[in-house]
Structures are given as C-alpha cells and as structure tokens.
C-alpha cells in the first residue's frame, strides 16, 4: 500500500510539473512586462574571470555582412531588438516562454563595458522573473538561438519584427528586411 501511495504522489507531482511547463510556454506576451531600472549599469573594465560572467557584459560594435554595423555581446554574437517590446515611455520586454527560448534575453549584471556605443544609451529592464535584461536606447536586447557563430545575423528581419540593434538602438535595415535571413517564428 505504501508503494501505491508513493506512485500516486509521484504521478501527481509529475502532472503538476507538466502543467506548469505547458502553461509557461504558451504565450510570448504574458502579464506585466516588468519595470525599468533608472540606473544604467556601470561601465568600465571589471576585474575577475571573464568566463564567470555572461557574454553580454561587454557591448561593442561589429560590421556584419548584409546587415551593417550592429551591436554584439562579449563573445561577438549579434544582439537584436523586438518590435513588440516598448522603449518609451518605459522599457518593457514582451518576449517570454517559447519566445524567450528562441530569443534569449541579454543578461545585465551591473558591470557593462561599452566599445563604440554611447554608454548613456545602455540600461536595464526587470523581467517578470526578476532578472535584469540589458537595454539599448530603451529597447530590450536579445540573442537569437539559431546564430551559432559570432557575427552571424540569421535573426535579422525574422517575422518582420526582429532586427539586429545598431549602436544607437535603432533597427538595422537591409534590402531583405522583412523576410529574415533565417527561418523561425517571429513571435
């Protein structure tokens, strides 16, 4: 009988976990978008191991074929902005669940070095889960999961709503914008 109770408890816990997972993946535009931080992350060189920090701790510029000069993280991966987010009057991220799995938010840890970008344009937004996400000119920044190598921009123009960020926070515009150079849902 004790064995049957353990099986029942395990099955119930498994069903509950499945319900949570399914519920969290269904929406790319959930609830509140979080609040913005009024303080920009500090800039300058930070001490410590670079492998202990996420790649987004350095924002710099890079010239990417067919896209132009865009913002990249510390590992050289292109950072994107999402047209369904808002920058003004306050930054707000609207990419959660399955959207955030394909477009991971650029994390903000308080120590950002900028190269070729006006540091006054860099800030943060608090996501629904309490984590901090980097912003540029108010626009939340993301990576694209299908960019396998630095300086790839397969997310450019996906769904007509995802664009590589320029050093001023604007959308990178190319002649093929709208169709995207990669495949995938635009969310």
GROMACS .gro file of C-alpha atoms in nm:
model
  187
    1UNK     CA    1   0.000   0.000   0.000
    2UNK     CA    2   0.287   0.237   0.079
    3UNK     CA    3   0.425   0.169  -0.269
    4UNK     CA    4   0.091   0.266  -0.428
    5UNK     CA    5   0.087   0.591  -0.230
    6UNK     CA    6   0.439   0.676  -0.350
    7UNK     CA    7   0.340   0.609  -0.711
    8UNK     CA    8   0.029   0.827  -0.674
    9UNK     CA    9   0.229   1.112  -0.519
   10UNK     CA   10   0.493   1.085  -0.793
   11UNK     CA   11   0.231   1.085  -1.068
   12UNK     CA   12   0.057   1.388  -0.917
   13UNK     CA   13   0.385   1.577  -0.888
   14UNK     CA   14   0.474   1.489  -1.247
   15UNK     CA   15   0.135   1.607  -1.376
   16UNK     CA   16   0.171   1.933  -1.182
   17UNK     CA   17   0.521   1.994  -1.324
   18UNK     CA   18   0.394   1.922  -1.677
   19UNK     CA   19   0.105   2.165  -1.630
   20UNK     CA   20   0.347   2.436  -1.516
   21UNK     CA   21   0.579   2.376  -1.809
   22UNK     CA   22   0.299   2.384  -2.065
   23UNK     CA   23   0.142   2.691  -1.908
   24UNK     CA   24   0.471   2.880  -1.916
   25UNK     CA   25   0.544   2.810  -2.282
   26UNK     CA   26   0.219   2.909  -2.441
   27UNK     CA   27   0.248   3.286  -2.451
   28UNK     CA   28   0.504   3.525  -2.582
   29UNK     CA   29   0.320   3.824  -2.440
   30UNK     CA   30   0.243   3.748  -2.080
   31UNK     CA   31   0.122   3.967  -1.799
   32UNK     CA   32   0.328   4.259  -1.694
   33UNK     CA   33   0.648   4.332  -1.879
   34UNK     CA   34   0.843   4.431  -1.574
   35UNK     CA   35   0.982   4.760  -1.470
   36UNK     CA   36   1.277   4.957  -1.588
   37UNK     CA   37   1.583   5.042  -1.391
   38UNK     CA   38   1.651   5.411  -1.369
   39UNK     CA   39   2.019   5.347  -1.325
   40UNK     CA   40   2.236   5.237  -1.611
   41UNK     CA   41   2.481   4.956  -1.543
   42UNK     CA   42   2.825   5.080  -1.458
   43UNK     CA   43   3.076   5.091  -1.735
   44UNK     CA   44   3.445   5.032  -1.745
   45UNK     CA   45   3.666   4.734  -1.703
   46UNK     CA   46   3.572   4.485  -1.437
   47UNK     CA   47   3.805   4.254  -1.256
   48UNK     CA   48   3.758   3.881  -1.230
   49UNK     CA   49   3.739   3.593  -1.468
   50UNK     CA   50   3.564   3.660  -1.797
   51UNK     CA   51   3.432   3.305  -1.804
   52UNK     CA   52   3.238   3.360  -1.482
   53UNK     CA   53   3.034   3.642  -1.638
   54UNK     CA   54   2.777   3.612  -1.919
   55UNK     CA   55   2.891   3.735  -2.259
   56UNK     CA   56   2.658   4.036  -2.254
   57UNK     CA   57   2.882   4.214  -2.001
   58UNK     CA   58   3.057   4.378  -2.295
   59UNK     CA   59   2.866   4.556  -2.567
   60UNK     CA   60   3.059   4.656  -2.876
   61UNK     CA   61   3.005   4.709  -3.245
   62UNK     CA   62   3.084   4.484  -3.537
   63UNK     CA   63   3.032   4.501  -3.910
   64UNK     CA   64   2.818   4.207  -4.020
   65UNK     CA   65   2.777   4.109  -4.387
   66UNK     CA   66   2.444   4.218  -4.541
   67UNK     CA   67   2.337   4.387  -4.215
   68UNK     CA   68   2.592   4.660  -4.146
   69UNK     CA   69   2.732   4.783  -3.815
   70UNK     CA   70   2.544   4.626  -3.525
   71UNK     CA   71   2.577   4.565  -3.152
   72UNK     CA   72   2.738   4.240  -3.036
   73UNK     CA   73   2.793   4.087  -2.694
   74UNK     CA   74   3.128   3.998  -2.540
   75UNK     CA   75   3.152   3.679  -2.744
   76UNK     CA   76   3.071   3.856  -3.071
   77UNK     CA   77   2.710   3.737  -3.102
   78UNK     CA   78   2.467   3.982  -3.262
   79UNK     CA   79   2.209   4.138  -3.030
   80UNK     CA   80   1.854   4.202  -3.150
   81UNK     CA   81   1.554   4.415  -3.064
   82UNK     CA   82   1.189   4.308  -3.083
   83UNK     CA   83   0.921   4.534  -3.233
   84UNK     CA   84   0.662   4.405  -2.983
   85UNK     CA   85   0.870   4.541  -2.693
   86UNK     CA   86   0.849   4.903  -2.588
   87UNK     CA   87   1.127   5.151  -2.526
   88UNK     CA   88   0.928   5.460  -2.424
   89UNK     CA   89   0.791   5.585  -2.200
   90UNK     CA   90   0.947   5.294  -2.008
   91UNK     CA   91   1.128   4.987  -2.142
   92UNK     CA   92   0.924   4.667  -2.141
   93UNK     CA   93   1.007   4.316  -2.257
   94UNK     CA   94   0.725   4.117  -2.415
   95UNK     CA   95   0.924   3.803  -2.502
   96UNK     CA   96   0.861   3.519  -2.256
   97UNK     CA   97   0.807   3.142  -2.265
   98UNK     CA   98   0.881   2.985  -2.603
   99UNK     CA   99   0.973   3.327  -2.741
  100UNK     CA  100   1.249   3.368  -2.480
  101UNK     CA  101   1.374   3.016  -2.554
  102UNK     CA  102   1.436   3.114  -2.918
  103UNK     CA  103   1.537   3.472  -2.833
  104UNK     CA  104   1.728   3.457  -2.500
  105UNK     CA  105   1.739   3.792  -2.319
  106UNK     CA  106   2.080   3.959  -2.290
  107UNK     CA  107   2.150   3.943  -1.916
  108UNK     CA  108   2.251   4.252  -1.719
  109UNK     CA  109   2.474   4.200  -1.420
  110UNK     CA  110   2.557   4.560  -1.334
  111UNK     CA  111   2.906   4.578  -1.488
  112UNK     CA  112   2.888   4.656  -1.859
  113UNK     CA  113   3.181   4.768  -2.070
  114UNK     CA  114   3.090   4.951  -2.391
  115UNK     CA  115   3.303   4.993  -2.702
  116UNK     CA  116   3.172   5.211  -2.985
  117UNK     CA  117   2.838   5.268  -2.808
  118UNK     CA  118   2.728   5.573  -2.609
  119UNK     CA  119   2.720   5.444  -2.250
  120UNK     CA  120   2.426   5.675  -2.168
  121UNK     CA  121   2.210   5.464  -2.404
  122UNK     CA  122   2.272   5.142  -2.206
  123UNK     CA  123   2.032   5.050  -1.928
  124UNK     CA  124   1.831   4.760  -1.788
  125UNK     CA  125   1.476   4.637  -1.756
  126UNK     CA  126   1.347   4.400  -1.490
  127UNK     CA  127   1.181   4.093  -1.643
  128UNK     CA  128   0.876   3.918  -1.496
  129UNK     CA  129   1.103   3.659  -1.330
  130UNK     CA  130   1.305   3.933  -1.157
  131UNK     CA  131   1.616   3.902  -1.376
  132UNK     CA  132   1.775   4.206  -1.534
  133UNK     CA  133   1.796   4.243  -1.912
  134UNK     CA  134   2.018   4.488  -2.099
  135UNK     CA  135   1.854   4.767  -2.296
  136UNK     CA  136   1.989   4.999  -2.562
  137UNK     CA  137   1.805   5.330  -2.610
  138UNK     CA  138   1.532   5.167  -2.401
  139UNK     CA  139   1.495   4.859  -2.626
  140UNK     CA  140   1.550   4.522  -2.450
  141UNK     CA  141   1.828   4.321  -2.617
  142UNK     CA  142   1.823   3.952  -2.714
  143UNK     CA  143   2.039   3.685  -2.877
  144UNK     CA  144   1.898   3.454  -3.145
  145UNK     CA  145   1.928   3.082  -3.069
  146UNK     CA  146   1.998   2.997  -3.435
  147UNK     CA  147   2.306   3.222  -3.451
  148UNK     CA  148   2.569   2.950  -3.396
  149UNK     CA  149   2.879   3.162  -3.454
  150UNK     CA  150   2.985   3.516  -3.370
  151UNK     CA  151   2.886   3.781  -3.628
  152UNK     CA  152   2.602   3.569  -3.771
  153UNK     CA  153   2.273   3.754  -3.808
  154UNK     CA  154   2.021   3.486  -3.902
  155UNK     CA  155   1.766   3.662  -3.683
  156UNK     CA  156   1.771   3.980  -3.893
  157UNK     CA  157   1.418   4.054  -4.012
  158UNK     CA  158   1.262   3.732  -3.877
  159UNK     CA  159   0.885   3.767  -3.887
  160UNK     CA  160   0.927   4.132  -3.984
  161UNK     CA  161   0.960   4.210  -3.610
  162UNK     CA  162   1.315   4.109  -3.507
  163UNK     CA  163   1.610   4.327  -3.606
  164UNK     CA  164   1.976   4.349  -3.519
  165UNK     CA  165   2.034   4.654  -3.299
  166UNK     CA  166   2.251   4.937  -3.429
  167UNK     CA  167   2.486   5.125  -3.192
  168UNK     CA  168   2.211   5.389  -3.139
  169UNK     CA  169   1.946   5.126  -3.058
  170UNK     CA  170   1.774   5.160  -3.395
  171UNK     CA  171   1.684   4.866  -3.621
  172UNK     CA  172   1.946   4.750  -3.868
  173UNK     CA  173   1.785   4.781  -4.208
  174UNK     CA  174   1.883   4.573  -4.510
  175UNK     CA  175   1.737   4.524  -4.852
  176UNK     CA  176   1.590   4.187  -4.749
  177UNK     CA  177   1.442   4.310  -4.418
  178UNK     CA  178   1.105   4.154  -4.351
  179UNK     CA  179   1.179   3.811  -4.488
  180UNK     CA  180   1.462   3.744  -4.247
  181UNK     CA  181   1.782   3.569  -4.334
  182UNK     CA  182   1.689   3.283  -4.104
  183UNK     CA  183   1.385   3.073  -4.057
  184UNK     CA  184   1.173   3.052  -3.750
  185UNK     CA  185   0.876   3.202  -3.582
  186UNK     CA  186   0.879   3.574  -3.529
  187UNK     CA  187   0.661   3.556  -3.217
   0.00000   0.00000   0.00000
